[in-house]
Coordinates of C-alpha atoms and ligand atoms in Angstrom, one line a residue:
X152 CA 165.9 247.5 224.2
X153 CA 169.7 247.4 223.6
X154 CA 171.6 244.1 223.9
X155 CA 175.2 243.8 225.2
X156 CA 176.5 244.9 221.7
X157 CA 174.4 248.0 221.8
X158 CA 172.0 246.7 219.1
X159 CA 168.5 248.0 219.2
X160 CA 166.9 244.6 218.7
X161 CA 163.3 245.8 219.0
X162 CA 163.7 249.0 216.9
X163 CA 161.6 249.3 213.8
X164 CA 163.3 248.9 210.5
X165 CA 164.1 252.6 209.6
X166 CA 167.0 252.7 207.1
X167 CA 168.6 255.9 206.0
X168 CA 167.4 257.3 202.6
X169 CA 170.4 256.4 200.6
X170 CA 170.7 257.0 196.9
X171 CA 172.1 253.7 195.5
X172 CA 174.3 254.8 192.5
X173 CA 176.5 251.7 192.3
X174 CA 176.4 248.7 190.1
X175 CA 173.3 247.3 191.9
X176 CA 171.3 246.9 194.0
X177 CA 169.5 250.2 193.3
X178 CA 166.5 251.9 195.0
X179 CA 163.3 250.1 194.1
X180 CA 160.5 251.9 192.4
X181 CA 157.9 252.9 195.1
X182 CA 155.1 251.1 193.1
X183 CA 157.1 247.9 193.4
X184 CA 157.5 248.3 197.2
X185 CA 153.7 249.0 197.5
X186 CA 152.8 245.9 195.4
X187 CA 155.0 243.8 197.7
X188 CA 153.0 244.8 200.7
X189 CA 149.7 243.3 199.3
X190 CA 148.0 240.4 201.1
X191 CA 149.2 236.9 200.6
X192 CA 147.4 234.1 198.7
X193 CA 147.6 230.3 198.8
X194 CA 149.8 229.0 196.1
X195 CA 147.1 227.2 194.1
X196 CA 144.5 229.9 194.6
X197 CA 143.1 230.8 191.2
X198 CA 144.0 234.5 191.8
X199 CA 147.6 233.4 192.6
X200 CA 148.0 231.1 189.6
X201 CA 146.4 233.9 187.5
X202 CA 149.1 236.3 188.7
X203 CA 151.7 233.7 187.8
X204 CA 150.3 233.5 184.2
X205 CA 150.3 237.3 184.0
X206 CA 154.0 237.3 185.1
X207 CA 154.7 234.9 182.2
X208 CA 153.0 237.2 179.7
X209 CA 154.5 240.4 181.1
X210 CA 158.1 239.1 181.0
X211 CA 158.0 237.9 177.4
X212 CA 158.3 241.3 175.8
X213 CA 160.9 242.2 178.5
X214 CA 163.1 239.3 177.2
X215 CA 162.2 240.0 173.6
X216 CA 160.7 236.5 173.2
X217 CA 157.6 234.5 172.5
X218 CA 158.9 231.6 174.6
X219 CA 156.1 229.8 176.5
X220 CA 158.5 229.1 179.3
X221 CA 159.0 232.6 180.7
X222 CA 158.7 232.6 184.5
X223 CA 160.5 233.4 187.8
X224 CA 163.1 231.5 189.8
X225 CA 162.8 232.3 193.5
X226 CA 166.1 233.6 194.7
X227 CA 168.6 236.3 193.6
X228 CA 169.9 236.4 190.0
X229 CA 172.4 233.7 190.8
X230 CA 169.6 231.3 191.5
X231 CA 168.4 231.5 187.9
X232 CA 172.0 231.2 186.7
X233 CA 172.5 228.1 188.7
X234 CA 169.1 226.6 187.8
X235 CA 169.9 227.1 184.1
X236 CA 173.3 225.5 184.2
X237 CA 172.5 222.6 186.5
X238 CA 169.4 221.8 184.4
X239 CA 171.1 222.2 181.0
X240 CA 174.5 220.6 181.7
X241 CA 175.4 217.1 182.9
X242 CA 178.7 216.0 184.3
X243 CA 181.2 215.6 181.4
X244 CA 179.4 217.9 179.0
X245 CA 181.6 220.3 177.0
X246 CA 180.7 223.9 177.8
X247 CA 182.2 227.0 176.3
X248 CA 182.2 230.1 178.4
X249 CA 182.6 233.5 176.7
X250 CA 184.4 235.2 179.5
X251 CA 185.1 238.9 179.9
X252 CA 184.7 239.6 183.6
X253 CA 183.8 238.4 187.1
X254 CA 180.4 237.0 186.0
X255 CA 182.0 234.9 183.3
X256 CA 184.2 233.5 186.0
X257 CA 181.1 232.8 188.0
X258 CA 179.7 230.7 185.2
X259 CA 182.9 228.6 185.0
X260 CA 182.8 228.2 188.8
X261 CA 179.3 226.8 188.8
X262 CA 180.0 224.6 185.7
X263 CA 183.1 223.2 187.5
X264 CA 180.9 222.2 190.4
X265 CA 178.5 220.4 188.0
X266 CA 181.5 218.5 186.6
X267 CA 181.3 220.0 183.1
X268 CA 184.4 220.1 180.8
X269 CA 184.8 223.9 180.6
X270 CA 186.7 225.8 178.0
X271 CA 186.8 229.6 178.0
X272 CA 187.2 232.2 175.2
X273 CA 188.4 235.3 177.0
X274 CA 188.7 239.1 176.6
X275 CA 190.8 241.3 178.9
X276 CA 188.7 243.1 181.5
X277 CA 187.3 246.2 179.8
X278 CA 186.8 244.6 176.4
X279 CA 184.4 242.1 174.8
X280 CA 185.0 238.9 172.8
X281 CA 184.7 239.3 169.0
X282 CA 182.1 237.0 167.4
X283 CA 184.7 235.4 165.1
X284 CA 186.7 234.4 168.2
X285 CA 183.6 232.7 169.6
X286 CA 182.9 231.0 166.3
X287 CA 186.5 229.6 166.2
X288 CA 186.2 228.4 169.8
X289 CA 182.9 226.6 169.0
X290 CA 184.5 225.0 165.9
X291 CA 187.5 223.9 167.9
X292 CA 185.8 222.7 171.1
X293 CA 182.4 221.4 169.8
X294 CA 180.6 222.4 173.0
X295 CA 177.1 221.2 173.9
X296 CA 176.3 224.5 175.6
X297 CA 177.7 228.0 175.2
X298 CA 177.3 230.3 178.2
X299 CA 178.0 234.0 178.5
X300 CA 177.0 237.3 180.2
X301 CA 175.4 240.2 178.4
X302 CA 176.4 243.1 180.6
X303 CA 179.2 242.3 183.0
X304 CA 178.9 244.9 185.8
X305 CA 182.4 244.0 187.0
X306 CA 183.9 245.5 183.9
X307 CA 180.9 247.7 182.7
X308 CA 181.1 246.0 179.2
X309 CA 178.2 244.7 177.2
X310 CA 179.0 241.7 175.0
X311 CA 177.4 241.9 171.5
X312 CA 175.1 238.9 171.1
X313 CA 173.7 239.4 167.6
X314 CA 174.4 236.3 165.7
X315 CA 175.5 234.2 168.6
X316 CA 172.4 232.0 168.7
X317 CA 172.7 231.1 165.0
X318 CA 176.4 230.1 165.5
X319 CA 175.4 227.8 168.4
X320 CA 172.4 226.3 166.6
X321 CA 174.6 225.5 163.6
X322 CA 177.0 223.7 165.9
X323 CA 174.2 221.8 167.7
X324 CA 174.9 223.7 171.0
X325 CA 172.4 225.3 173.3
X326 CA 173.1 228.8 174.5
X327 CA 172.8 230.6 177.9
X328 CA 173.1 234.3 178.7
X329 CA 173.1 236.0 182.1
X330 CA 171.4 239.3 181.4
X331 CA 170.9 240.3 185.0
X332 CA 172.5 243.6 184.7
X333 CA 170.9 244.8 181.5
X334 CA 167.4 243.3 181.6
X335 CA 164.9 246.3 181.4
X336 CA 167.7 248.8 180.7
X337 CA 169.3 247.7 177.4
X338 CA 167.6 245.7 174.7
X339 CA 167.4 242.0 175.3
X340 CA 166.3 240.1 172.2
X341 CA 166.2 236.5 173.2
X342 CA 164.4 235.5 170.0
X343 CA 166.3 237.6 167.5
X344 CA 169.6 236.7 169.0
X345 CA 168.5 233.1 169.1
X346 CA 169.6 232.5 172.7
X347 CA 168.0 229.5 174.3
X348 CA 168.0 230.5 178.0
X349 CA 168.3 234.0 179.3
X350 CA 168.1 235.0 183.0
X351 CA 167.8 238.2 185.0
X352 CA 167.2 239.8 188.3
X353 CA 165.1 242.6 189.7
X354 CA 167.7 244.8 191.5
X355 CA 169.4 246.3 188.5
X356 CA 167.5 248.0 185.6
X357 CA 164.1 246.5 186.6
X358 CA 164.2 248.7 189.7
X359 CA 163.1 246.1 192.3
X360 CA 164.6 244.4 195.2
X361 CA 166.9 241.3 194.8
X362 CA 165.2 238.0 195.5
X363 CA 163.4 237.1 192.3
X364 CA 165.0 236.0 189.0
X365 CA 163.1 236.2 185.7
X366 CA 164.1 233.4 183.2
X367 CA 163.0 232.5 179.7
X368 CA 163.7 229.2 177.9
X369 CA 163.3 228.3 174.3
X370 CA 161.2 225.2 173.4
X371 CA 164.5 223.4 172.4
X372 CA 166.0 224.1 175.9
X373 CA 162.8 223.0 177.6
X374 CA 162.7 219.8 175.6
X375 CA 166.3 219.1 176.5
X376 CA 165.6 219.7 180.2
X377 CA 162.3 217.7 180.2
X378 CA 164.2 214.7 178.6
X379 CA 166.2 214.6 181.8
X380 CA 163.1 214.5 184.1
X381 CA 163.0 211.7 186.6
X382 CA 160.0 212.8 188.7
X383 CA 156.5 212.2 187.5
X384 CA 153.2 213.2 189.1
X385 CA 154.9 214.0 192.3
X386 CA 156.1 210.4 192.7
X387 CA 159.9 210.1 193.1
X388 CA 161.3 207.5 190.8
X389 CA 165.0 207.7 191.8
X390 CA 165.4 204.1 190.9
X391 CA 164.3 204.5 187.3
X392 CA 166.7 205.6 184.6
X393 CA 165.1 206.4 181.2
X394 CA 168.4 206.6 179.3
X395 CA 168.4 210.4 179.4
X396 CA 171.6 210.5 181.4
X397 CA 172.3 211.7 184.9
X398 CA 169.5 213.3 186.9
X399 CA 169.3 217.1 187.4
X400 CA 171.7 217.5 190.3
X401 CA 169.5 219.9 192.3
X402 CA 165.9 219.6 193.5
X403 CA 165.3 223.3 194.2
X404 CA 166.8 224.4 190.9
X405 CA 165.4 221.5 188.7
X406 CA 163.8 223.5 185.9
X407 CA 161.8 220.5 184.7
X408 CA 160.0 220.5 188.1
X409 CA 159.7 224.3 188.1
X410 CA 158.2 224.3 184.6
X411 CA 155.7 221.7 185.8
X412 CA 154.8 224.0 188.6
X413 CA 154.3 227.0 186.3
X414 CA 152.3 224.8 183.7
X415 CA 148.6 224.0 183.8
X416 CA 149.6 220.8 185.7
X417 CA 150.6 223.0 188.7
X418 CA 152.6 220.2 190.2
X419 CA 153.7 221.3 193.6
X420 CA 157.4 222.1 193.9
X421 CA 158.4 224.9 196.3
X422 CA 156.0 227.5 197.6
X423 CA 156.1 230.4 195.1
X424 CA 157.5 233.5 196.8
X425 CA 154.3 235.4 196.7
X426 CA 155.5 238.9 197.7
X427 CA 158.5 238.7 195.4
X428 CA 156.1 237.6 192.5
X429 CA 154.0 240.7 193.2
X430 CA 157.2 242.8 193.1
X431 CA 158.4 241.2 189.9
X432 CA 155.0 241.7 188.3
X433 CA 155.0 245.4 189.2
X434 CA 158.6 245.8 187.9
X435 CA 157.4 244.5 184.5
X436 CA 154.3 246.7 184.6
X437 CA 156.4 249.8 185.3
X438 CA 158.8 248.9 182.5
X439 CA 156.1 248.2 179.9
X440 CA 154.1 251.2 181.0
X441 CA 157.0 253.4 180.3
X442 CA 157.7 251.6 177.0
X443 CA 160.8 249.6 176.5
X444 CA 162.3 251.9 173.9
X445 CA 161.8 254.9 176.1
X446 CA 163.3 253.0 178.9
X447 CA 166.4 252.0 177.0
X448 CA 166.7 255.6 175.8
X449 CA 166.5 256.9 179.4
X450 CA 169.3 254.5 180.5
X451 CA 171.4 255.5 177.5
X452 CA 170.9 259.2 178.3
X453 CA 171.9 258.5 181.9
X454 CA 175.0 256.7 180.8
X455 CA 175.9 259.4 178.3
X456 CA 175.5 262.1 181.0
X457 CA 177.5 260.1 183.6
X458 CA 180.3 259.5 181.2
X459 CA 180.4 263.1 179.9
X460 CA 180.3 264.5 183.5
X461 CA 183.1 262.3 184.7
X462 CA 185.3 263.2 181.7
X463 CA 184.5 266.9 182.2
X464 CA 185.8 266.6 185.8
X465 CA 189.1 265.4 184.4
X466 CA 188.6 261.8 185.2
X467 CA 189.4 258.8 182.9
X468 CA 186.5 256.5 182.1
X469 CA 187.3 252.8 182.1
X470 CA 186.9 250.4 179.2
X471 CA 186.1 250.2 175.6
X472 CA 183.8 253.0 174.5
X473 CA 182.2 251.0 171.7
X474 CA 180.9 248.3 174.1
X475 CA 180.0 250.3 177.2
X476 CA 176.9 249.3 179.2
X477 CA 174.6 252.3 179.3
X478 CA 173.6 251.8 183.0
X479 CA 177.0 251.5 184.8
X480 CA 180.1 253.4 184.2
X481 CA 183.6 252.6 185.5
X482 CA 186.0 255.4 186.2
X483 CA 189.6 255.4 187.3
X484 CA 190.3 256.6 190.8
X485 CA 192.8 259.4 190.2
X486 CA 196.4 259.0 191.4
X487 CA 196.9 260.0 195.0
X488 CA 193.2 259.8 195.8
X489 CA 192.0 257.2 198.4
X490 CA 189.0 255.5 196.7
X491 CA 187.5 254.2 199.9
X492 CA 187.7 257.6 201.6
X493 CA 185.8 259.2 198.7
X494 CA 183.2 256.5 198.9
X495 CA 182.8 257.0 202.6
X496 CA 182.5 260.7 202.2
X497 CA 179.9 260.2 199.4
X498 CA 177.9 258.1 201.9
X499 CA 178.4 260.3 205.0
X500 CA 178.0 263.7 203.4
X501 CA 175.5 263.0 200.7
X502 CA 173.8 259.6 201.5
X503 CA 175.0 258.4 198.1
X504 CA 176.5 254.9 197.5
X505 CA 178.9 254.4 194.6
X506 CA 180.6 251.0 193.8
X507 CA 184.1 249.7 194.3
X508 CA 185.4 247.0 192.0
X509 CA 186.7 243.4 192.1
X510 CA 189.7 241.4 191.1
X511 CA 192.1 243.2 188.8
X512 CA 190.1 246.4 189.1
X513 CA 190.0 246.5 192.9
X514 CA 191.2 249.9 194.2
X515 CA 191.6 251.1 190.6
X516 CA 188.1 252.1 189.5
X517 CA 184.8 253.2 191.0
X518 CA 181.6 252.0 189.4
X519 CA 178.7 254.4 189.1
X520 CA 175.4 253.1 188.1
X521 CA 172.2 254.7 187.0
X522 CA 169.6 251.9 186.7
X523 CA 165.9 251.5 186.8
X524 CA 164.3 254.1 189.1
X525 CA 167.7 255.7 189.6
X526 CA 168.4 256.3 185.9
X527 CA 167.0 259.8 186.3
X528 CA 168.4 263.2 185.4
X529 CA 168.5 264.7 188.9
X530 CA 170.0 261.6 190.5
X531 CA 172.9 261.5 187.9
X532 CA 173.5 265.3 188.3
X533 CA 173.4 265.1 192.1
X534 CA 175.8 262.2 192.1
X535 CA 178.3 264.0 189.9
X536 CA 178.1 267.2 192.0
X537 CA 178.7 265.2 195.2
X538 CA 181.6 263.4 193.7
X539 CA 183.2 266.6 192.6
X540 CA 183.0 268.0 196.1
X541 CA 184.3 264.8 197.7
X542 CA 187.2 264.8 195.2
X543 CA 188.1 268.4 196.0
X544 CA 188.1 267.6 199.7
X545 CA 190.7 264.9 198.9
X546 CA 192.9 267.5 197.2
X547 CA 192.0 266.6 193.6
X548 CA 191.8 269.7 191.5
X549 CA 188.4 269.8 189.8
X550 CA 186.6 272.9 188.6
X551 CA 183.3 273.7 190.3
X552 CA 180.2 272.6 188.4
X553 CA 181.9 271.5 185.2
X554 CA 181.0 267.9 185.5
X555 CA 177.3 268.6 186.2
X556 CA 177.1 271.1 183.3
X557 CA 178.6 268.6 180.9
X558 CA 176.2 266.0 182.1
X559 CA 173.2 268.3 181.6
X560 CA 174.3 269.0 178.0
X561 CA 175.0 265.3 177.3
X562 CA 171.6 264.1 178.7
X563 CA 169.7 265.5 175.7
X564 CA 172.6 265.1 173.1
Ligands
PLP293 C1 174.5 241.9 189.7 C2 174.7 240.7 188.8 C3 174.4 239.4 189.2 C4 173.9 239.4 190.6 O1 173.4 238.2 191.1 P1 172.7 238.1 192.5 O2 172.6 236.7 192.8 O3 171.4 238.8 192.3 O4 173.6 238.9 193.5 C5 174.6 238.4 188.4 N1 175.1 238.6 187.1 C6 175.4 239.8 186.7 C7 175.9 240.0 185.3 C8 175.2 240.9 187.5 O5 175.6 242.1 187.1

């Protein structure tokens, strides 16, 4: 049946088989999609709470942590970002944001809504912030919380985080990291880095759909958040203040309530998104089954191959080589080439999606990802071959096959 706009409202969902080689989302691993079609359970069914406990255990190694509080926030990656900030920060708190791209700006935007006093320590897009600049900013600003991003897909840069936790702890600050774009693809070492709260998403290197956001919290962060709790045993006590400061300004994203739900208390909060939990559990099983080191090496090989292939085609790769994310590569759109026409041709001729860019990089670079289930040899090589053809059609001189051959050599380098 077609409505007046020609939409086939009663047609089955039957999307084209696109290869998603942008900065995310990417194609989900088939095992994840199969897991998500399993039958539903009641939220307090022992099988369901058993799966919740398994998810906690499965995500600890993925975050590089022994944190008890390792769980899922129902929503896309931004849900876990917002839950972390709204639960850690009260209006008037001083928060330092280590900002080197669009997702650093997102942190400042959310913190502004909360009413925090935000200061940023910035790097130009395409670079990262040196640790001594962060140390100086902490010293100068005396923040209660330091927030940053690990891999910022908007610039394709990965911020080094070794040593950041110790700096924060010495200054009495809690630390937060958005690791959405790198979790499951580059090493995340929450414990070794000493980061208090780290969050992720499924639709990047974990190879799942968007809609579930893994999170881990240190005991110190959990204690800080529990001290702000104003709801006990399901009874609202809005009239009671316990001297811990303002209440957490969100119910859905109140991490104290969500931790109570994931604890043995099983205090009802929202209804856990069952199918997403199955998907998140399978993402972790796939990742740990492969082995994290092997997985990081696979993403590194894909990034190396992509970068080498693009360079061999005569293109200029964006950003600082020393701090490149392995799983997404930015490349300048050559002069005289219409970036959007090439993206359209990639989709129309080859069923391949590559990414545009935001803000200062809009219209200047494409972003090519190879993440999770898509960080595979053939997908990288096919993408490079297709890009070469689309560039030649646009009149950009590129020699046949050179990019793919360089990528093949670089994969095993
Ligand atoms: C992709 C990405 C997100 C995405 O958030 P969603 O809410 O899942 O769209 C957040 N942070 C970073 C660093 C990302 O790369």
